[in-house]
CSV table of C-alpha atoms and ligand atoms in Angstrom, one decimal:
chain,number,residue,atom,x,y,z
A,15,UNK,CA,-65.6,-60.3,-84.3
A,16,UNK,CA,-62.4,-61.3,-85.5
A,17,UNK,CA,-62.6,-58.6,-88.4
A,18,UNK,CA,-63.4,-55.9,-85.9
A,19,UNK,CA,-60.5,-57.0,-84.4
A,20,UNK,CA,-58.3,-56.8,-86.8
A,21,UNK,CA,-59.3,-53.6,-87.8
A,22,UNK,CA,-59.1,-52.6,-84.2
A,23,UNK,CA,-55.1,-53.8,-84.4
A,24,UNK,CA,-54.9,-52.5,-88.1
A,25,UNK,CA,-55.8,-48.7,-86.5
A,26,UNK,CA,-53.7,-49.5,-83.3
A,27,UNK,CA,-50.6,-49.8,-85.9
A,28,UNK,CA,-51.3,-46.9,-87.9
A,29,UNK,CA,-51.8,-44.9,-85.1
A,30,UNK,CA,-48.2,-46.1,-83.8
A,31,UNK,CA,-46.9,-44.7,-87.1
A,32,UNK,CA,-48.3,-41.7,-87.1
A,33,UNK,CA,-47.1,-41.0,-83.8
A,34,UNK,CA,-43.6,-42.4,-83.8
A,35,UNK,CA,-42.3,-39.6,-85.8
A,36,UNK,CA,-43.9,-36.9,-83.3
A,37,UNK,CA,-42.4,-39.0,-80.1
A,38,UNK,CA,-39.0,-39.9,-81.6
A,39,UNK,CA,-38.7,-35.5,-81.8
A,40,UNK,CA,-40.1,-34.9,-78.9
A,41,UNK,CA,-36.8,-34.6,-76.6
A,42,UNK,CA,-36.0,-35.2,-72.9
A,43,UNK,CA,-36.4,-32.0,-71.2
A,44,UNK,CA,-33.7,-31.5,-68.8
A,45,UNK,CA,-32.3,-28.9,-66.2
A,46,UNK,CA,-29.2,-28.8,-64.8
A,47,UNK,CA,-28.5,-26.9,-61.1
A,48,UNK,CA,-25.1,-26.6,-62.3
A,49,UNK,CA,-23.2,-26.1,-65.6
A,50,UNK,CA,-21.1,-29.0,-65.0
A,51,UNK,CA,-24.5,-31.2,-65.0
A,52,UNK,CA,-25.8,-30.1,-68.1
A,53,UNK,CA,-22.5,-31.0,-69.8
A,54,UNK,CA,-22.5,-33.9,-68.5
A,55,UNK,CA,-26.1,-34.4,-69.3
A,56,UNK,CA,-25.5,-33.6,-73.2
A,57,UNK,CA,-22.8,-35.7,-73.2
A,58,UNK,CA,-24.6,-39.0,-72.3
A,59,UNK,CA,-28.0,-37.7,-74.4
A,60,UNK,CA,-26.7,-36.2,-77.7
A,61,UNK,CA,-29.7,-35.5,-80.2
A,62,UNK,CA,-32.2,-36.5,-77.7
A,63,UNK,CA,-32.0,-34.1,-75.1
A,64,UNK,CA,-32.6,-30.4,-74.3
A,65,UNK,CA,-30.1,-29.7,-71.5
A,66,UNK,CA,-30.6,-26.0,-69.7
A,67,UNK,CA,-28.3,-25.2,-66.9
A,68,UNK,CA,-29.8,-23.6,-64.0
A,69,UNK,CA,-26.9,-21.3,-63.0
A,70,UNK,CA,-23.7,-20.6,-64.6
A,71,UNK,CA,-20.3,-21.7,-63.5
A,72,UNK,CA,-19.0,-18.3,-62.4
A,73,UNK,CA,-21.3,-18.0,-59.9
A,74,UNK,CA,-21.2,-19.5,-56.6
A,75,UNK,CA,-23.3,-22.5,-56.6
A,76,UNK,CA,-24.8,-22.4,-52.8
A,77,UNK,CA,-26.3,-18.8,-53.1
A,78,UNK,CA,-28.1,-18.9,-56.9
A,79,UNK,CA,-31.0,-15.9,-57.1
A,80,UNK,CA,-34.3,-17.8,-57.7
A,81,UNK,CA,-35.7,-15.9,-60.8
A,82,UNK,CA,-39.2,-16.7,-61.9
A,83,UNK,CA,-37.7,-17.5,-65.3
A,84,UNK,CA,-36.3,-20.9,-63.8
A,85,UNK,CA,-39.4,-21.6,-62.2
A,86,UNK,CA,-40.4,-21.7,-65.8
A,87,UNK,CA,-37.4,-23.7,-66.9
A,88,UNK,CA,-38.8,-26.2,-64.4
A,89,UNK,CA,-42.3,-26.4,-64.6
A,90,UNK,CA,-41.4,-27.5,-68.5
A,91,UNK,CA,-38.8,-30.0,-67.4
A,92,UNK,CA,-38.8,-33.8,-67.5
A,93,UNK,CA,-35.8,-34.3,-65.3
A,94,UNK,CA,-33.8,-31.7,-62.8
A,95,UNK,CA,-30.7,-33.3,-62.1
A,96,UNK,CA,-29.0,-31.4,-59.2
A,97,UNK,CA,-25.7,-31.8,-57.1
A,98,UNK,CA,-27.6,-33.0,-53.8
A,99,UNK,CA,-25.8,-32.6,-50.0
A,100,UNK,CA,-27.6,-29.5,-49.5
A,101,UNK,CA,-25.1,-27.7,-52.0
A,102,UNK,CA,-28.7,-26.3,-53.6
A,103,UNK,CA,-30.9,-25.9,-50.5
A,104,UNK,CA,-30.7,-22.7,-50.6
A,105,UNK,CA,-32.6,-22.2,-53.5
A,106,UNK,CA,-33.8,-25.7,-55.4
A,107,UNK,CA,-36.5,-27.1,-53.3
A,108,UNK,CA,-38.6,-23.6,-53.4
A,109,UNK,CA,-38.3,-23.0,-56.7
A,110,UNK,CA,-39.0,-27.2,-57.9
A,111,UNK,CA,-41.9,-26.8,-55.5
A,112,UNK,CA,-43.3,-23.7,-57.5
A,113,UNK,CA,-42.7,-25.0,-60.8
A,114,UNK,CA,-45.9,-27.1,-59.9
A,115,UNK,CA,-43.9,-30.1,-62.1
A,116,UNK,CA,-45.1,-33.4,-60.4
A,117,UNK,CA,-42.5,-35.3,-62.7
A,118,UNK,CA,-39.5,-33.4,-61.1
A,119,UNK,CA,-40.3,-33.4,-57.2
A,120,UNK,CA,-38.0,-34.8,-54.9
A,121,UNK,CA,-38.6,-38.8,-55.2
A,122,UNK,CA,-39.8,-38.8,-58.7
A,123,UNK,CA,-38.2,-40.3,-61.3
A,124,UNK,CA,-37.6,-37.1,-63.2
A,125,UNK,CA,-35.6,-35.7,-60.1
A,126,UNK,CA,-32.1,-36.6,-60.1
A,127,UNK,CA,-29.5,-36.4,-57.1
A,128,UNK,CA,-26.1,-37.1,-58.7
A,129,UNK,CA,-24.3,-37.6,-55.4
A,130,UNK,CA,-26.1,-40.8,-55.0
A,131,UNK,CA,-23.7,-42.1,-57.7
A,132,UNK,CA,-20.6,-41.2,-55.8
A,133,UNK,CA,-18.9,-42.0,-52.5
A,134,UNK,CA,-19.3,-39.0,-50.2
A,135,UNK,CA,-16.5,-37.6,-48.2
A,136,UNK,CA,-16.4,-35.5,-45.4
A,137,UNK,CA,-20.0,-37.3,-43.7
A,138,UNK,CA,-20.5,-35.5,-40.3
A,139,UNK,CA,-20.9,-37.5,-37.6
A,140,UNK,CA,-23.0,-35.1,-35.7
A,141,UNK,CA,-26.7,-34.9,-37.0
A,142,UNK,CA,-26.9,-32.3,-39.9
A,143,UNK,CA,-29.2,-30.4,-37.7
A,144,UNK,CA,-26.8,-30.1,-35.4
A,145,UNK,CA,-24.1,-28.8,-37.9
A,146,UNK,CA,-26.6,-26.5,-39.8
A,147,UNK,CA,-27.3,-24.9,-36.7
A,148,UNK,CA,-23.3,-24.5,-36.4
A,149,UNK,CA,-23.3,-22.7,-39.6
A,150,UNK,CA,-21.7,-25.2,-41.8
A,151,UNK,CA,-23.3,-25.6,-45.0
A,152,UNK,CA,-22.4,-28.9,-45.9
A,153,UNK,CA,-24.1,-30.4,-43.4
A,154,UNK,CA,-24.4,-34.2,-45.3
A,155,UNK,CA,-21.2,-34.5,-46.5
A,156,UNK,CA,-18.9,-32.3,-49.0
A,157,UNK,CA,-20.8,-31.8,-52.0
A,158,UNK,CA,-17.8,-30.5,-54.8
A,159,UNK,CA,-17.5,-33.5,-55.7
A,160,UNK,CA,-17.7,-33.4,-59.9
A,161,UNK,CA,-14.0,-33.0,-60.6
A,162,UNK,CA,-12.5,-36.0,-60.5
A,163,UNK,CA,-12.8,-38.1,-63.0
A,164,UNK,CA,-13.8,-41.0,-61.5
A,165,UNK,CA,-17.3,-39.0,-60.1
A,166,UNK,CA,-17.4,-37.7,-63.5
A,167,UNK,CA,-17.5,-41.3,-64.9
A,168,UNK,CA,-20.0,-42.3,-61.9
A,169,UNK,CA,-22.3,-39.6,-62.5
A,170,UNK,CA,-22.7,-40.1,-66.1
A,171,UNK,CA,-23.4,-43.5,-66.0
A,172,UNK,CA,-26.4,-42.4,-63.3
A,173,UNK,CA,-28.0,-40.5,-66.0
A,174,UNK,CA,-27.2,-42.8,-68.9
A,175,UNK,CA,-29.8,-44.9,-66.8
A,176,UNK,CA,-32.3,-42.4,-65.4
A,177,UNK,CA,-32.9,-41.0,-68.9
A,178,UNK,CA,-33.0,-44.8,-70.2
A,179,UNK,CA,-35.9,-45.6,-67.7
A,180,UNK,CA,-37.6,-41.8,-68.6
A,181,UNK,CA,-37.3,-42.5,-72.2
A,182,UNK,CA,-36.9,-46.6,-72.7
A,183,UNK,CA,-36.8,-45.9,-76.4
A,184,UNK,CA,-33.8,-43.7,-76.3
A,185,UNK,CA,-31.6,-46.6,-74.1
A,186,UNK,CA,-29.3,-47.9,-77.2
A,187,UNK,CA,-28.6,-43.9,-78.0
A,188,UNK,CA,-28.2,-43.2,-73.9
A,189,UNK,CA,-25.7,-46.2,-74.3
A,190,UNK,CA,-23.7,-44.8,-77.1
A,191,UNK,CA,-23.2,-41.4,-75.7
A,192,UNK,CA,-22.6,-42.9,-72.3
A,193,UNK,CA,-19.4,-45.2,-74.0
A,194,UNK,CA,-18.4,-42.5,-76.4
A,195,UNK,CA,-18.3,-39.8,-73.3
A,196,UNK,CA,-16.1,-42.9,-71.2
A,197,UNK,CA,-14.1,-43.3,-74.4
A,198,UNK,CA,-12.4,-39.8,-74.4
A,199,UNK,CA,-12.1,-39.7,-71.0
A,200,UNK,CA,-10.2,-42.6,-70.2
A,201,UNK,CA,-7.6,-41.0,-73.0
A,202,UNK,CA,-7.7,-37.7,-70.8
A,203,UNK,CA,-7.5,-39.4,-68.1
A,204,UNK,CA,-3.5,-40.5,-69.3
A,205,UNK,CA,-2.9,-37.0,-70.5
A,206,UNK,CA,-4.1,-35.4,-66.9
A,207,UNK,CA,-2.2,-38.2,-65.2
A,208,UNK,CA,1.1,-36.9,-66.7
A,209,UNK,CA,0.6,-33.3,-66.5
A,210,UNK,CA,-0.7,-33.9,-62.9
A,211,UNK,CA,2.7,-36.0,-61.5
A,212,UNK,CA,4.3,-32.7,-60.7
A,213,UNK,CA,1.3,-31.5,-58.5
A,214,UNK,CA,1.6,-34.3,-56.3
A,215,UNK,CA,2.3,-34.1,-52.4
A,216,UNK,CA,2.0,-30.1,-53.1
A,217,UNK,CA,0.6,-28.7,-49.7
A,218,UNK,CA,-2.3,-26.1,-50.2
A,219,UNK,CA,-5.0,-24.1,-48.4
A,220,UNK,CA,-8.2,-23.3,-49.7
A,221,UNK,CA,-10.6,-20.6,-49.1
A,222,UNK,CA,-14.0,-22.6,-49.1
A,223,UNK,CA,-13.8,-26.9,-48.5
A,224,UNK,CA,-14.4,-27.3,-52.4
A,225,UNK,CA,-11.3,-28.7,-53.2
A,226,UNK,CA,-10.9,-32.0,-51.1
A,227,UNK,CA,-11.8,-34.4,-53.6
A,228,UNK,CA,-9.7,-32.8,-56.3
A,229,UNK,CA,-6.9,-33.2,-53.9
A,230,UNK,CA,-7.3,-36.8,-53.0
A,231,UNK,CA,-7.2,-37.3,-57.1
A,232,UNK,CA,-4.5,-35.5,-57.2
A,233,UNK,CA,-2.3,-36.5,-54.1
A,234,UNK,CA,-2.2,-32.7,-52.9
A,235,UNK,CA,-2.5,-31.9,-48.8
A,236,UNK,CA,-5.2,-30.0,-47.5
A,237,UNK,CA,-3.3,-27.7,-44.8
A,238,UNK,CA,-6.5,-25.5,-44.1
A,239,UNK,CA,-9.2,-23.7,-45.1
A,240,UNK,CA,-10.0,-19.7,-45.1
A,241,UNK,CA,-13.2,-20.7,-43.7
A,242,UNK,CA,-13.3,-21.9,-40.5
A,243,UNK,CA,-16.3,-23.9,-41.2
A,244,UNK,CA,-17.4,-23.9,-44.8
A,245,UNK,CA,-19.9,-20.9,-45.0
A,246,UNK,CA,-18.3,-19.1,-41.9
A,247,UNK,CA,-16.4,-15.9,-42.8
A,248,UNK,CA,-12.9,-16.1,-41.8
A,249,UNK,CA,-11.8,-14.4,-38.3
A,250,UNK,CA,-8.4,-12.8,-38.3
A,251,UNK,CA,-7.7,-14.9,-35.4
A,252,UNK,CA,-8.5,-18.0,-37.3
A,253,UNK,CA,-6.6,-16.0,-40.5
A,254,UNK,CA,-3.4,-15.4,-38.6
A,255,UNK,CA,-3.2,-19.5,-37.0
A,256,UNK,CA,-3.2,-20.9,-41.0
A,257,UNK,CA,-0.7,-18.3,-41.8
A,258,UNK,CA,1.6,-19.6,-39.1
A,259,UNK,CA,0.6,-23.1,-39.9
A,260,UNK,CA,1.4,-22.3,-43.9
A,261,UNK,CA,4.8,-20.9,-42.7
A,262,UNK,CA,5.4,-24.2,-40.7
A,263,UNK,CA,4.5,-26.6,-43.1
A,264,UNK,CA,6.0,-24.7,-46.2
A,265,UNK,CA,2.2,-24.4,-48.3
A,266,UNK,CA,2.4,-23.8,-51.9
A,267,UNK,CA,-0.6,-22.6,-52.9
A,268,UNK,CA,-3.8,-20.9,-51.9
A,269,UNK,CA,-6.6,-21.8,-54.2
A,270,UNK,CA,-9.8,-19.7,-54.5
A,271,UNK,CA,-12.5,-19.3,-56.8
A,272,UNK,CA,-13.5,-16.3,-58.3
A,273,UNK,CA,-16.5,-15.5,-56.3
A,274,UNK,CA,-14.2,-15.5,-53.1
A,275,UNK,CA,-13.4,-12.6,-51.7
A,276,UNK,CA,-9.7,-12.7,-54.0
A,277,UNK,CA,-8.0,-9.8,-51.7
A,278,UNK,CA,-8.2,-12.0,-49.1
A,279,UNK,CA,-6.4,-14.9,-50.7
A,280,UNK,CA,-4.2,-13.1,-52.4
A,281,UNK,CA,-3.2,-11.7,-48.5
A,282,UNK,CA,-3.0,-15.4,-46.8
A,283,UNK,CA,-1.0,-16.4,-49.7
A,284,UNK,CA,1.5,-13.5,-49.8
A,285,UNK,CA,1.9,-14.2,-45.7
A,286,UNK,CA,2.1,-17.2,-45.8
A,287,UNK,CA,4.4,-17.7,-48.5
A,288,UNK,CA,2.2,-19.5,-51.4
A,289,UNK,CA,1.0,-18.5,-54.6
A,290,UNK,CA,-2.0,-17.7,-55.1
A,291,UNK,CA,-4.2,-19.3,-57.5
A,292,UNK,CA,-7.9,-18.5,-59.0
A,293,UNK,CA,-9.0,-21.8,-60.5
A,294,UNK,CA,-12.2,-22.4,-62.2
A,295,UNK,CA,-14.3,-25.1,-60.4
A,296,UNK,CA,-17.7,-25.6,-62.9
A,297,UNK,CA,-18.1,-25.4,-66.7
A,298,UNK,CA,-18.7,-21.9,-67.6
A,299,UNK,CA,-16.4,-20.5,-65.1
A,300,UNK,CA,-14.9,-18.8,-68.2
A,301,UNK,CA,-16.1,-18.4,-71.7
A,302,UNK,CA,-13.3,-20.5,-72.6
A,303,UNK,CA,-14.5,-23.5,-70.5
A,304,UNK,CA,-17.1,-25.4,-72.7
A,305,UNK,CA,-17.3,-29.1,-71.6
A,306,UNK,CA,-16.4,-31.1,-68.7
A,307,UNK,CA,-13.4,-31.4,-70.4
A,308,UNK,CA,-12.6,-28.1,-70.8
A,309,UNK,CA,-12.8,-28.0,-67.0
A,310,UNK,CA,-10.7,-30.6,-66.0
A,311,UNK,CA,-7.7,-29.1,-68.6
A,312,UNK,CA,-8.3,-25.1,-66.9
A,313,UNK,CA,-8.2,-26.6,-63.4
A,314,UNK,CA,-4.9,-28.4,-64.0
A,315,UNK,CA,-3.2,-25.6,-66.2
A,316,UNK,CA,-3.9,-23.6,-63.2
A,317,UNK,CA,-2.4,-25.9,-60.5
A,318,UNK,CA,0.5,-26.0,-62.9
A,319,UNK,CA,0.5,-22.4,-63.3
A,320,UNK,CA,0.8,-22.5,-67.1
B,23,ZN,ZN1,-19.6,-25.7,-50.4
């Protein structure tokens, strides 16, 4: 009995050998609603994961065109990690649902919400029935919240453990990338405080409510928004009160992102005074804009306007 236990053991361990090799390859599969996300992603998992973004960063993140060919991306996935707040419920849940992917439906441990790692501004206090109904598409909070580097920072340390608990035997390497990633960035983090000090106290308008947490980092002061409600087109009644307002309050800049309508901008900014600014607000934004990094240094050059 003994000896057929040890052989039992003996073939347990060669078994383990022969498939550590195939396992230690075999990488963590993860999409990435935004480009931002997979950075980040690739960042904290180096070698040991396959990161594919879901969208790219010049495209405006609420309205993505569900293509079959992410349903594929999907159904091969171990982990979607995704913005959460509704920012993808325009498209995310119907295409996780067809990927027929049990490991990445909402609750699993392959699905990822990274706004759980950060403290949400902008909570409604009506029901977000109430405010979907309204038309506001951010109906649990603001959800453009990866800027900063503090949510960075929070964000990546959410997936240094999620991937740690998917794959337990890629923790220590998780745990690197995770301390190399919060390495540079608190060096960054010095640099982009100096160039920042200037920006500081800078009143600005914005066409869609993406940049509220970027201005609390930064000390700037939100004097409106294009959109009446994010999501709602702008009314030139609505238009012509944040011009007078701009005028009144002396606003410097109007920030925008590409996909905005820029005429528009360019208009409120002229009336009211302000420059106009087009800043990138995800990876991939530009071909230029490779890394998280990247990001942060394009969004600030263009506050500076340099
Ligand atoms: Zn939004």
């Amino acid at each position: 009995m003994s000896n057929l236990k040890r052989t039992l053991g003996l073939a347990l361990v060669f078994a383990c050998i022969a498939l550590a090799p195939t396992r230690a390859e075999a990488k963590l599969k993860v999409a990435a609603t935004i480009e931002t996300l997979a950075d980040l992603a690739r960042q904290v998992g180096g070698e040991r994961v396959d990161v594919t973004p879901l969208s790219h960063g010049y495209m405006d993140p609420h309205f993505i065109q569900a293509k079959p060919s992410l349903v594929l991306v999907l159904n091969r996935a171990d982990v979607v990690v995704h913005v959460g707040l509704e920012l993808e419920v325009g498209w995310l849940p119907p295409l996780v649902q067809q990927s027929r992917n049990p490991r990445i439906q909402q609750g699993q441990p392959g699905n990822i919400d990274a706004s759980t790692a950060i403290d949400v501004q902008d909570v409604p206090r009506m029901p977000a029935d109430q405010m979907r109904a309204m038309g506001d598409i951010h109906p649990l909070g603001n959800p453009h919240y990866w800027i900063p580097p503090k949510n960075a920072r929070a964000v990546a340390r959410l997936l240094a453990r999620r991937f740690a608990e998917l794959d337990p035997s890629g923790a220590p390497a998780y745990q690197a990338g995770l301390a190399a990633f919060e390495q540079k960035l608190a060096a960054k983090e010095r640099e982009w405080a100096a160039v920042a000090a200037p920006l500081k106290g800078l009143k600005v308008v914005t066409y869609h409510k993406s940049w509220s947490y970027v201005a609390g980092w930064l000390g700037l002061v939100e004097l409106g928004y294009i959109e009446p409600k994010p999501g709602t087109p702008p009314s030139a009644d609505h238009t012509s009160r944040l011009i007078g307002a701009m005028r009144a309050e002396g606003a410097k800049l109007v920030i925008h992102e590409d996909f905005y309508p820029s005429s528009l901008a360019a208009f409120v900014a002229e009336k009211g005074g302000a420059r106009v600014v087009s800043c990138p607000s995800d990876v991939g934004a530009t071909p230029r804009i490779k890394t998280y990094f990247d990001l942060v240094d394009a969004v600030l050059a263009a506050l500076r306007g340099s």
